Coordinates of N, CA and C and ligand atoms in Angstrom, one line a residue:
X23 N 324.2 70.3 91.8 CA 323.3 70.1 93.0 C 323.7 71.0 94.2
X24 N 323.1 71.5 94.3 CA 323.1 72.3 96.1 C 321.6 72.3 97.0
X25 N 322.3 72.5 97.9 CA 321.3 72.4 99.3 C 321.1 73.7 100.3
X26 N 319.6 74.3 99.8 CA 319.6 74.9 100.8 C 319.0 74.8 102.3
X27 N 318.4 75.3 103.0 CA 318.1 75.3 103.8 C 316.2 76.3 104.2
X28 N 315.3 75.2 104.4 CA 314.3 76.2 104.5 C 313.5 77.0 105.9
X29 N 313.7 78.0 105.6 CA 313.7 78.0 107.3 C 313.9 79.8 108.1
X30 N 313.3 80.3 108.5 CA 314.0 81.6 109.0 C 314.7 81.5 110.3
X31 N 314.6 80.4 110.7 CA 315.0 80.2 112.3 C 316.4 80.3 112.5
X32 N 316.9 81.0 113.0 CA 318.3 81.9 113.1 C 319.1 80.5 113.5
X33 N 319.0 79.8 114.5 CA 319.2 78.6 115.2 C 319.2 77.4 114.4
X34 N 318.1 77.2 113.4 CA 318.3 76.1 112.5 C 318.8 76.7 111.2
X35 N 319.0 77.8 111.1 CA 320.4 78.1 109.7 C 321.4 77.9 110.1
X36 N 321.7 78.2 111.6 CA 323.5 78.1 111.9 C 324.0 76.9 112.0
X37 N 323.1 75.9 112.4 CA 323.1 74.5 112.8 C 323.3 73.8 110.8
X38 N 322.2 74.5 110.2 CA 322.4 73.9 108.6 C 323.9 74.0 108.3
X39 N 324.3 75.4 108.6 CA 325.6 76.1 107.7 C 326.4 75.6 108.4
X40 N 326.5 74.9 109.6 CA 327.6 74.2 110.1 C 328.3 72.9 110.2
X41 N 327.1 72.3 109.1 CA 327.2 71.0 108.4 C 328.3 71.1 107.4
X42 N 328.5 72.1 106.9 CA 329.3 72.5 106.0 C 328.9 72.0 104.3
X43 N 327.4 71.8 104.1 CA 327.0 71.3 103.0 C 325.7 72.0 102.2
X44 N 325.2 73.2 102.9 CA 324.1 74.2 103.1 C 325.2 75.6 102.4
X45 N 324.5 76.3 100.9 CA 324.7 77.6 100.5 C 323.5 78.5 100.5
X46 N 322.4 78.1 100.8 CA 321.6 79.3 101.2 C 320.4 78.5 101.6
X47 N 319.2 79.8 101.9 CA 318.4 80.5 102.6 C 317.2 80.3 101.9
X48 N 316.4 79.5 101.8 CA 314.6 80.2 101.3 C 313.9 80.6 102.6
X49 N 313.1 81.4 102.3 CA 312.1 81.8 103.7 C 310.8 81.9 102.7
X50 N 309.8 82.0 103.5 CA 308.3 82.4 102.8 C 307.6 83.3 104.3
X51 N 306.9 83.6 103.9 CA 306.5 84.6 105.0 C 305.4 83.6 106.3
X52 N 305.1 82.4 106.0 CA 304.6 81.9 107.2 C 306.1 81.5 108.0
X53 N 307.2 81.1 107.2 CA 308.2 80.8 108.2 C 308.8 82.0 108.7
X54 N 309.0 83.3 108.3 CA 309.1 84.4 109.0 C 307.9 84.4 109.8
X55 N 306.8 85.0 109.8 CA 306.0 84.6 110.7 C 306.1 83.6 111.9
X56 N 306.5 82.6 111.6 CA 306.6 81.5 112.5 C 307.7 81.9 113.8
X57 N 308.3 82.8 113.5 CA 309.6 83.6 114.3 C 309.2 84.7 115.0
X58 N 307.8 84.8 115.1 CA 306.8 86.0 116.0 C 307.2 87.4 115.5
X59 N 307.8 87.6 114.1 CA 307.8 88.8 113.3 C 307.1 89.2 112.4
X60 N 307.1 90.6 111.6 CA 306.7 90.2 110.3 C 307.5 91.3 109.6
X61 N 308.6 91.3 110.2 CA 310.4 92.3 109.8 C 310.8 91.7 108.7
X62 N 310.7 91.5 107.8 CA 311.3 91.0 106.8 C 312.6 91.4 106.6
X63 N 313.3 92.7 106.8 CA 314.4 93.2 106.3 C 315.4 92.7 107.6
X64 N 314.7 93.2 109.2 CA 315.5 92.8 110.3 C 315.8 91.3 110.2
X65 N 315.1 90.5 109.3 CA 314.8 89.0 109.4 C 316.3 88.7 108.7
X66 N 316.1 89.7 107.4 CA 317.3 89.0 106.0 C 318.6 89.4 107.0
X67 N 318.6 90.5 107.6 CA 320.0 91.0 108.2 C 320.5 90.4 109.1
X68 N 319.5 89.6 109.6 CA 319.8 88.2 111.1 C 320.4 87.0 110.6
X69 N 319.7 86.9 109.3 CA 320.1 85.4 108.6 C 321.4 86.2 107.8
X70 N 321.7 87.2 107.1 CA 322.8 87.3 106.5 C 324.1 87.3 107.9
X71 N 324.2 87.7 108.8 CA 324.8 87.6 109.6 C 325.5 86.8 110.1
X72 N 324.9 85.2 109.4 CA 325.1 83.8 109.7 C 325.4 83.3 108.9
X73 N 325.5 83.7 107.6 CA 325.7 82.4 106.6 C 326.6 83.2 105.3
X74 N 327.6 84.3 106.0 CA 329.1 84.2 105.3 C 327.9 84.8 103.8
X75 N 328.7 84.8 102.6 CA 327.8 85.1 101.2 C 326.8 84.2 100.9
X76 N 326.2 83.5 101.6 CA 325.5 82.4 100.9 C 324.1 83.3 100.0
X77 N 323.6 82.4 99.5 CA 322.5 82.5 98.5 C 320.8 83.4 99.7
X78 N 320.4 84.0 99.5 CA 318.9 83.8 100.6 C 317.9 84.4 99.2
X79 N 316.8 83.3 99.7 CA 315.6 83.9 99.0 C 314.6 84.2 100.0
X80 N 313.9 84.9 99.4 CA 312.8 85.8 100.3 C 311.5 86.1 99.4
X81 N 310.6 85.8 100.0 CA 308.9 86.3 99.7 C 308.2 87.6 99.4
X82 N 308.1 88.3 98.4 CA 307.2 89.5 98.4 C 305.8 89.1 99.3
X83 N 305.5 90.0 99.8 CA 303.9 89.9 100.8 C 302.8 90.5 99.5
X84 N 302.5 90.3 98.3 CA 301.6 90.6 97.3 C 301.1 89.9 96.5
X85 N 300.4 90.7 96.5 CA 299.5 90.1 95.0 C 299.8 90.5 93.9
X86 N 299.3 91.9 93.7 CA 299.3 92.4 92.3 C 300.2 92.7 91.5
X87 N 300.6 92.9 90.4 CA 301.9 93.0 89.8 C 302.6 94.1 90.7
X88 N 301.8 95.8 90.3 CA 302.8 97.1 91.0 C 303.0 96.9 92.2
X89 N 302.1 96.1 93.1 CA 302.8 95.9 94.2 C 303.7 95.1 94.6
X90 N 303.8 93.7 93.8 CA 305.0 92.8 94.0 C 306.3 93.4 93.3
X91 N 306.0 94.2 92.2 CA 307.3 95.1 92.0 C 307.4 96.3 92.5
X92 N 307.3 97.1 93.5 CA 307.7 97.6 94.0 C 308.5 97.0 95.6
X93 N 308.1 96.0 96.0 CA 308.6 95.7 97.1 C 309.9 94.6 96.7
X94 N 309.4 93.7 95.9 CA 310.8 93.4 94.7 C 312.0 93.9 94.8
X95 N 311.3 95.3 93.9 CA 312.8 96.3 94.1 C 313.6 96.8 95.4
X96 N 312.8 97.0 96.3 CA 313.0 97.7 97.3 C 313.8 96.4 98.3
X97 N 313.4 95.2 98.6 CA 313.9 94.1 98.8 C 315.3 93.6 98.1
X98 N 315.4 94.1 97.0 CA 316.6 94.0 96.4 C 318.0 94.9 96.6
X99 N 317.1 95.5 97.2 CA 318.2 96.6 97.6 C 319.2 96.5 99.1
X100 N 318.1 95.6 99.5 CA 318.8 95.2 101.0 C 320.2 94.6 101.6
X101 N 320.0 93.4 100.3 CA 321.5 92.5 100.4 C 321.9 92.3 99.1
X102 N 323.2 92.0 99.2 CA 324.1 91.6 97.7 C 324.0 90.3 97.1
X103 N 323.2 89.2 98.3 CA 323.4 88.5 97.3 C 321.7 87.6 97.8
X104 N 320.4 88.7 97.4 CA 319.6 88.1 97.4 C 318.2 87.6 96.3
X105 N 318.0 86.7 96.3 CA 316.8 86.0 94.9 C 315.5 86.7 95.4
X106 N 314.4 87.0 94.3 CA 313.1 87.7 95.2 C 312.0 86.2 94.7
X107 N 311.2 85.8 95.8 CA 310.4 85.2 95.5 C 309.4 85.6 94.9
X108 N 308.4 85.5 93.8 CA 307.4 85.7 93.3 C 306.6 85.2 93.0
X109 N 305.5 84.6 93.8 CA 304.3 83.7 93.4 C 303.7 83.4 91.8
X110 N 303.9 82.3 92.1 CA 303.4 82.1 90.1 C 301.9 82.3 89.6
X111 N 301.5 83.7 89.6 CA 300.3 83.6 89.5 C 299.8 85.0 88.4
X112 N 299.1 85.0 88.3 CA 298.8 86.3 86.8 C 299.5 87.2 87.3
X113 N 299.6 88.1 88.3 CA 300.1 89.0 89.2 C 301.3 88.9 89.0
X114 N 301.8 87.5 89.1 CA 303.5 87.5 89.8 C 304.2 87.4 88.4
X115 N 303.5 87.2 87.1 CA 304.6 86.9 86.0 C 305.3 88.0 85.6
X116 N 304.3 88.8 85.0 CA 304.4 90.3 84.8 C 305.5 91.2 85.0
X117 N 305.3 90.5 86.7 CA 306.5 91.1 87.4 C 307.9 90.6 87.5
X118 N 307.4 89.2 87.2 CA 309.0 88.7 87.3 C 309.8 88.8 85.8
X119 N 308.9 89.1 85.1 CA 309.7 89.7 83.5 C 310.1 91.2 83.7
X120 N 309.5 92.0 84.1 CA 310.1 93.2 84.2 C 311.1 93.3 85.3
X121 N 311.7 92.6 86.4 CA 312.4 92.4 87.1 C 313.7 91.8 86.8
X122 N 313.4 90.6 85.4 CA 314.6 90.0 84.8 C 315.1 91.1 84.0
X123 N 314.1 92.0 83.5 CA 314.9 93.1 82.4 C 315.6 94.2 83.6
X124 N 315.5 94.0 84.7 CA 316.0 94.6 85.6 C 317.5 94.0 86.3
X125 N 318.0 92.8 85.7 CA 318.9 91.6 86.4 C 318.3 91.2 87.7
X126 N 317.2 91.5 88.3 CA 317.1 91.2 89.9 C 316.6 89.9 89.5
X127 N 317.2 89.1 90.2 CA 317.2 87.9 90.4 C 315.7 86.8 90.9
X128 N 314.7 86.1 90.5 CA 313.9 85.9 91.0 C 314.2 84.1 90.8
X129 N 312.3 83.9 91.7 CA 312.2 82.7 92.1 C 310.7 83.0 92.2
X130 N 310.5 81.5 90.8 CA 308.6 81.4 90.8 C 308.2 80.4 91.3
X131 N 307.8 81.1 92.6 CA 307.3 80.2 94.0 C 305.6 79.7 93.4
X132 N 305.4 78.9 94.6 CA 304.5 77.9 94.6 C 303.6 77.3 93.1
X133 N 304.5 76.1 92.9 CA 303.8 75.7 91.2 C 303.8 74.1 91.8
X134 N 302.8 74.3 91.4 CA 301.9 72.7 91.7 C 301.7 72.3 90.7
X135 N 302.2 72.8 89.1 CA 301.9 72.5 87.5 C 303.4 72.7 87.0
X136 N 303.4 71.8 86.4 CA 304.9 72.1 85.3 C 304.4 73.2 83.8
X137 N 303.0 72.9 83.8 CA 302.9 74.0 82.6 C 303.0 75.4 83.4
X138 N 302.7 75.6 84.3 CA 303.1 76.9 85.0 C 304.6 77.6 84.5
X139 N 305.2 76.7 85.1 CA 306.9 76.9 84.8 C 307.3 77.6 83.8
X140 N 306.5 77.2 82.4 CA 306.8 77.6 81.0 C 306.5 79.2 81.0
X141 N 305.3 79.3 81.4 CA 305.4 81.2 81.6 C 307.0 81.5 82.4
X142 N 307.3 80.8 83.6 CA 308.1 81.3 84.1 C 309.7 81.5 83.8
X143 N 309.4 80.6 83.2 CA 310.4 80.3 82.1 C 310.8 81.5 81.1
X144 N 310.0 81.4 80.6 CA 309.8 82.8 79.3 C 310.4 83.9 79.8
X145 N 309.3 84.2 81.2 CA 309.3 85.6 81.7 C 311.1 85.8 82.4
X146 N 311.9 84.6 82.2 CA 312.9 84.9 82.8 C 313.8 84.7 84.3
X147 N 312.7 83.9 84.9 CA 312.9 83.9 86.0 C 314.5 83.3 86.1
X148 N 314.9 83.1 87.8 CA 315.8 82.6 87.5 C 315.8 80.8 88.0
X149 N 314.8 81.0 89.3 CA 314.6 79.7 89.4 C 313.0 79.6 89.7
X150 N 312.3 78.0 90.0 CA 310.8 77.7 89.7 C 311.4 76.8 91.0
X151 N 310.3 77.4 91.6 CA 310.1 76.3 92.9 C 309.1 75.7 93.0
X152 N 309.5 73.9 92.5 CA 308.1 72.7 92.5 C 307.9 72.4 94.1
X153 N 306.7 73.0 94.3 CA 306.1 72.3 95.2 C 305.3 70.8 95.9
X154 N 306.4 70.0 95.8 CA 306.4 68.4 96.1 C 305.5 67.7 96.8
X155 N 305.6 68.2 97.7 CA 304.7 67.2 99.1 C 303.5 68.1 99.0
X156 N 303.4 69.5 99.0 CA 301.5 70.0 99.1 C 300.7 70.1 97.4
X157 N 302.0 69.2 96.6 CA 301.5 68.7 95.3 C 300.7 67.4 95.8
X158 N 301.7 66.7 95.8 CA 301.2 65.4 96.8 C 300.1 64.9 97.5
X159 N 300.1 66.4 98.0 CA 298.5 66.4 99.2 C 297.5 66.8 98.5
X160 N 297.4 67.0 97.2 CA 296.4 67.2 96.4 C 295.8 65.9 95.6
X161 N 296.8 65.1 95.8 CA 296.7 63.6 95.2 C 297.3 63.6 93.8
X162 N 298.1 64.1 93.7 CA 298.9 64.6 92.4 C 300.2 64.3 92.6
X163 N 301.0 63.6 91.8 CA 302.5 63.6 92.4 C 303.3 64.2 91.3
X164 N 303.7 64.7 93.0 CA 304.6 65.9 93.0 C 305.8 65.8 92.6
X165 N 306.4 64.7 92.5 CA 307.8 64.6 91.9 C 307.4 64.4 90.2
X166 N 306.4 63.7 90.1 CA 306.3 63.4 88.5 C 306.0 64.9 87.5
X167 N 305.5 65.6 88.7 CA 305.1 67.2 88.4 C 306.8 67.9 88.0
X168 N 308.1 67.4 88.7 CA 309.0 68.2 88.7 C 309.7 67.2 87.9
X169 N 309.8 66.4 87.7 CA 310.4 65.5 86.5 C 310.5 66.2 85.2
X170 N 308.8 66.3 84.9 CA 308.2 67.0 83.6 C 308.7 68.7 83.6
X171 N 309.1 69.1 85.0 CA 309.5 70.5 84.7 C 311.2 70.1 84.2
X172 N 311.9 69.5 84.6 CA 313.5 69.2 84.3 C 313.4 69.1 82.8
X173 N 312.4 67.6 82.4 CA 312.4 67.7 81.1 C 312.1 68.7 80.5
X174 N 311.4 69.7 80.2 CA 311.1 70.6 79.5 C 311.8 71.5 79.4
X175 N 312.5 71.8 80.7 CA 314.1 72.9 80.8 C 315.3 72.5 80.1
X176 N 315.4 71.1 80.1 CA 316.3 70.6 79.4 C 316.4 70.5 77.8
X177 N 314.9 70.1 77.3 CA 314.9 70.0 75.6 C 314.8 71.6 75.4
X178 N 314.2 72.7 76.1 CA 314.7 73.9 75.6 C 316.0 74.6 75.5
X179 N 316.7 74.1 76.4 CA 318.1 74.6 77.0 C 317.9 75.6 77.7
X180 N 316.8 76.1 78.6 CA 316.2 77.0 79.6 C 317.4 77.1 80.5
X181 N 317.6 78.1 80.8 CA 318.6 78.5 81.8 C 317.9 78.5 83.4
X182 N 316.6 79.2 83.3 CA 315.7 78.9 84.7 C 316.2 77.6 85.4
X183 N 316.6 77.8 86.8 CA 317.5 76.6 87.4 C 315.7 75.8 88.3
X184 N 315.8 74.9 88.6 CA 315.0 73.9 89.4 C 315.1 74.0 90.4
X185 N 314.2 74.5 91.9 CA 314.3 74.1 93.1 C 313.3 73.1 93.5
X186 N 313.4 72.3 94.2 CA 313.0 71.0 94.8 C 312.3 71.8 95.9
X187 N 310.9 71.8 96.1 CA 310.4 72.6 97.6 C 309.3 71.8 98.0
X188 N 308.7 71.9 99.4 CA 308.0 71.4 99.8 C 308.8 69.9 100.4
X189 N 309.7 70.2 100.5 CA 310.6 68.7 100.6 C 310.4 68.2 102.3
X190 N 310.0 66.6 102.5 CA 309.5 66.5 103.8 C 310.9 65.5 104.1
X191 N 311.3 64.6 103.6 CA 312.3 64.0 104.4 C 313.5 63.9 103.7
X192 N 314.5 63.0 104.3 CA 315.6 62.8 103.1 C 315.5 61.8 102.0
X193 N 314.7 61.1 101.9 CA 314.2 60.5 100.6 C 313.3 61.2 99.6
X194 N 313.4 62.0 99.8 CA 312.5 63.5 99.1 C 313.5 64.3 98.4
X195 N 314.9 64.3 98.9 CA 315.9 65.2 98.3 C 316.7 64.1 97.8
X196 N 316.6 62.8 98.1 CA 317.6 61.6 97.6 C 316.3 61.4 95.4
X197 N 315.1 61.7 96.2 CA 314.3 61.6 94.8 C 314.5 62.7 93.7
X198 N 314.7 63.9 94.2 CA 314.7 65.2 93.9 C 316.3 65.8 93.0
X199 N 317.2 65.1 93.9 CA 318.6 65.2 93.2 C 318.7 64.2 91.9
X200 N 317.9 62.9 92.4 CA 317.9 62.0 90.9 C 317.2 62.3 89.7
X201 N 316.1 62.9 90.1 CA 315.3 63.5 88.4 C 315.9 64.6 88.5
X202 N 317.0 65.6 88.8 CA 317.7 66.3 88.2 C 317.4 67.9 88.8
X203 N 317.1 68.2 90.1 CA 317.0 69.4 90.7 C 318.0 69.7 90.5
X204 N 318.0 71.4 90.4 CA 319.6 72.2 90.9 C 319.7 72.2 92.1
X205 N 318.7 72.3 92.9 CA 318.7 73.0 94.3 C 317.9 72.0 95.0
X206 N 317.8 71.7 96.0 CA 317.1 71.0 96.8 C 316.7 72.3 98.1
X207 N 315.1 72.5 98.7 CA 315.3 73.4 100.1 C 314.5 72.7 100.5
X208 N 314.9 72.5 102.4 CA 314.3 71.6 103.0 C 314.7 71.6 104.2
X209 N 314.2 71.7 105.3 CA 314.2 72.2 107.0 C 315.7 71.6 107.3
X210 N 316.4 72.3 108.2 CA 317.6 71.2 109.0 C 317.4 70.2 109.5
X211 N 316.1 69.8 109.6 CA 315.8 68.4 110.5 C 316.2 67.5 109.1
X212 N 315.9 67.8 108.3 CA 315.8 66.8 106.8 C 317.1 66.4 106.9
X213 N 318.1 67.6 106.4 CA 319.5 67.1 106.2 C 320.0 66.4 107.6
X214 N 319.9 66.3 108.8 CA 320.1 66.0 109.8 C 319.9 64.5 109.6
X215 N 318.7 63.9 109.5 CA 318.1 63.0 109.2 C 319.0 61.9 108.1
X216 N 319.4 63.1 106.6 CA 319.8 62.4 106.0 C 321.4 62.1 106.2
X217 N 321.9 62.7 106.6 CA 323.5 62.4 107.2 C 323.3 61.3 108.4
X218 N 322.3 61.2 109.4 CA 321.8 60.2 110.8 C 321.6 58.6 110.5
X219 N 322.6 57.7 110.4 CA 321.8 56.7 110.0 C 322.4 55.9 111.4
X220 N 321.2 55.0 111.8 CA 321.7 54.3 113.2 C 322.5 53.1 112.7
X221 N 323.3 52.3 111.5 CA 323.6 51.6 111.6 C 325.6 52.2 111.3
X222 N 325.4 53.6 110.8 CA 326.7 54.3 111.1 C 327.5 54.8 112.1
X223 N 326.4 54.8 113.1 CA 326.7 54.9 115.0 C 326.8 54.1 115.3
X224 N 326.2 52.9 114.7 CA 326.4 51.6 115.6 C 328.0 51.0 115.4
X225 N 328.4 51.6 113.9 CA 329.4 50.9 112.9 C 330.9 51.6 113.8
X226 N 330.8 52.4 114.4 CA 331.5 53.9 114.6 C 332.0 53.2 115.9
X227 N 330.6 52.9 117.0 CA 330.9 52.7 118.4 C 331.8 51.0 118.3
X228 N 331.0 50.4 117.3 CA 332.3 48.7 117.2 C 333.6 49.6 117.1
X229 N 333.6 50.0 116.0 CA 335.0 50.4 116.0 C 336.2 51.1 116.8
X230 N 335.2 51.5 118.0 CA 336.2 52.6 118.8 C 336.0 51.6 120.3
X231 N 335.1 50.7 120.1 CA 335.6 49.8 121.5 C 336.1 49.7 122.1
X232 N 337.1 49.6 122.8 CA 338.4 49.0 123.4 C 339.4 49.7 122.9
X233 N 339.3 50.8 122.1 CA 340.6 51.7 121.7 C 340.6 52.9 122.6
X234 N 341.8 52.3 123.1 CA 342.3 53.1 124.9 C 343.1 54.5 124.3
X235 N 344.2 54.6 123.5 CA 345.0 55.3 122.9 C 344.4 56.5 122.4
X236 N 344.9 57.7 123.2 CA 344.2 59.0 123.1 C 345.1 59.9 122.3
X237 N 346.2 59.4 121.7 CA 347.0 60.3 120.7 C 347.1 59.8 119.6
X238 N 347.1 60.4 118.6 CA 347.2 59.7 117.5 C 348.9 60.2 116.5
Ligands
E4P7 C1 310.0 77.0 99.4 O1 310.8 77.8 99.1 C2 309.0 77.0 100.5 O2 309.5 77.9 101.5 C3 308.7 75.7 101.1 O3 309.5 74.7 100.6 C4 307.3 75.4 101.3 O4 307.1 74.2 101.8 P1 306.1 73.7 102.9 O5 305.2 72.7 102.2 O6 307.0 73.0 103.9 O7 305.4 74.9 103.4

């Protein structure tokens, strides 16, 4: 199980990685975007600058196969220790099989279907990002969607690892770690949230009551 963090906000990765329980990075290009850029490389070299070797994944801006692999490659070339995201779609398989025969490292983003997976699977990827909650919002659930993806990776012995995405709170990564994600990615507010409980503050401040003694 690991935990990343989703997010390009320079501010809410340092705050993740100082939890000391955060190894990497997903971004997609609306949360770059969301940072009033559309720097993708200045983006990766902001966040690598904050999070020591951790993991970062990152978004190709395409569609088509030659174009998701060429920016692929060229993205890989940036940092040492980065995954390329590739949309799961006719375009993005192609590419992420010629990219595994390449070792570059991928991630088959947005799957709203566990039969999706199986191409991606094949093609080699290295991880499948189930998209949970805008599963969800289709009136489809989204965990039963990633259940069926665990199962399936498991009776193959698929090496393709599991990311947990679209994750809205910490009962979303508390669901996600129990049907068997590798990876959980999910805003710092989430992990925040799930370490925050008011009856642990409450439990904290009984305890320190009246305790005057400032050396220990
Ligand atoms: C995953 O890598 C994506 O960046 C992310 O989880 C998308 O989730 P959203 O539904 O919050 O946009």
């Amino acid at each position: 199980m690991r935990f990343f963090v989703d997010t390009a906000n320079i501010d809410d990765i340092k705050r993740a990685f100082d939890l000391g329980i955060i190894t990497g990075v997903t971004t997609n290009p609306v949360l770059i975007r969301r940072e009033g850029t559309q720097d993708i490389r200045t983006r990766i070299e902001k966040i690598r600058a904050c999070i020591g070797d951790g993991e970062i994944l990152t978004q190709v801006v395409a569609r088509d196969t030659d174009e998701i692999l060429r920016q692929a490659k060229l993205i890989s070339t940036w940092d040492p220790n980065i995954t390329i995201k590739v949309p799961l779609t006719l375009g993005g398989i192609p590419a992420i099989a010629e990219l595994s025969k390449m070792n570059i490292r991928t991630c088959a983003t947005v799957v709203f279907d566990a039969a999706q997976t199986l191409a991606a699977a094949a093609a080699g990827a290295t991880y499948v990002a189930a998209f949970l909650n805008r599963t969800n919002a289709l009136g489809i659930d989204g965990f039963k969607m990633m259940e069926d993806i665990i199962d399936a990776f498991k009776k193959q012995g698929t090496k393709t690892q599991v990311v947990a995405a679209s994750v809205e709170n910490a009962h979303d990564v508390l669901r996600s770690v129990k049907l068997g994600a590798d990876v959980v990615t999910a805003p710092y507010s989430v992990y925040e949230a799930l370490i925050r409980n008011t009856a642990s503050y409450a439990t904290v401040e009984e305890f320190l009551t009246g305790w005057s003694c400032k050396e220990i």
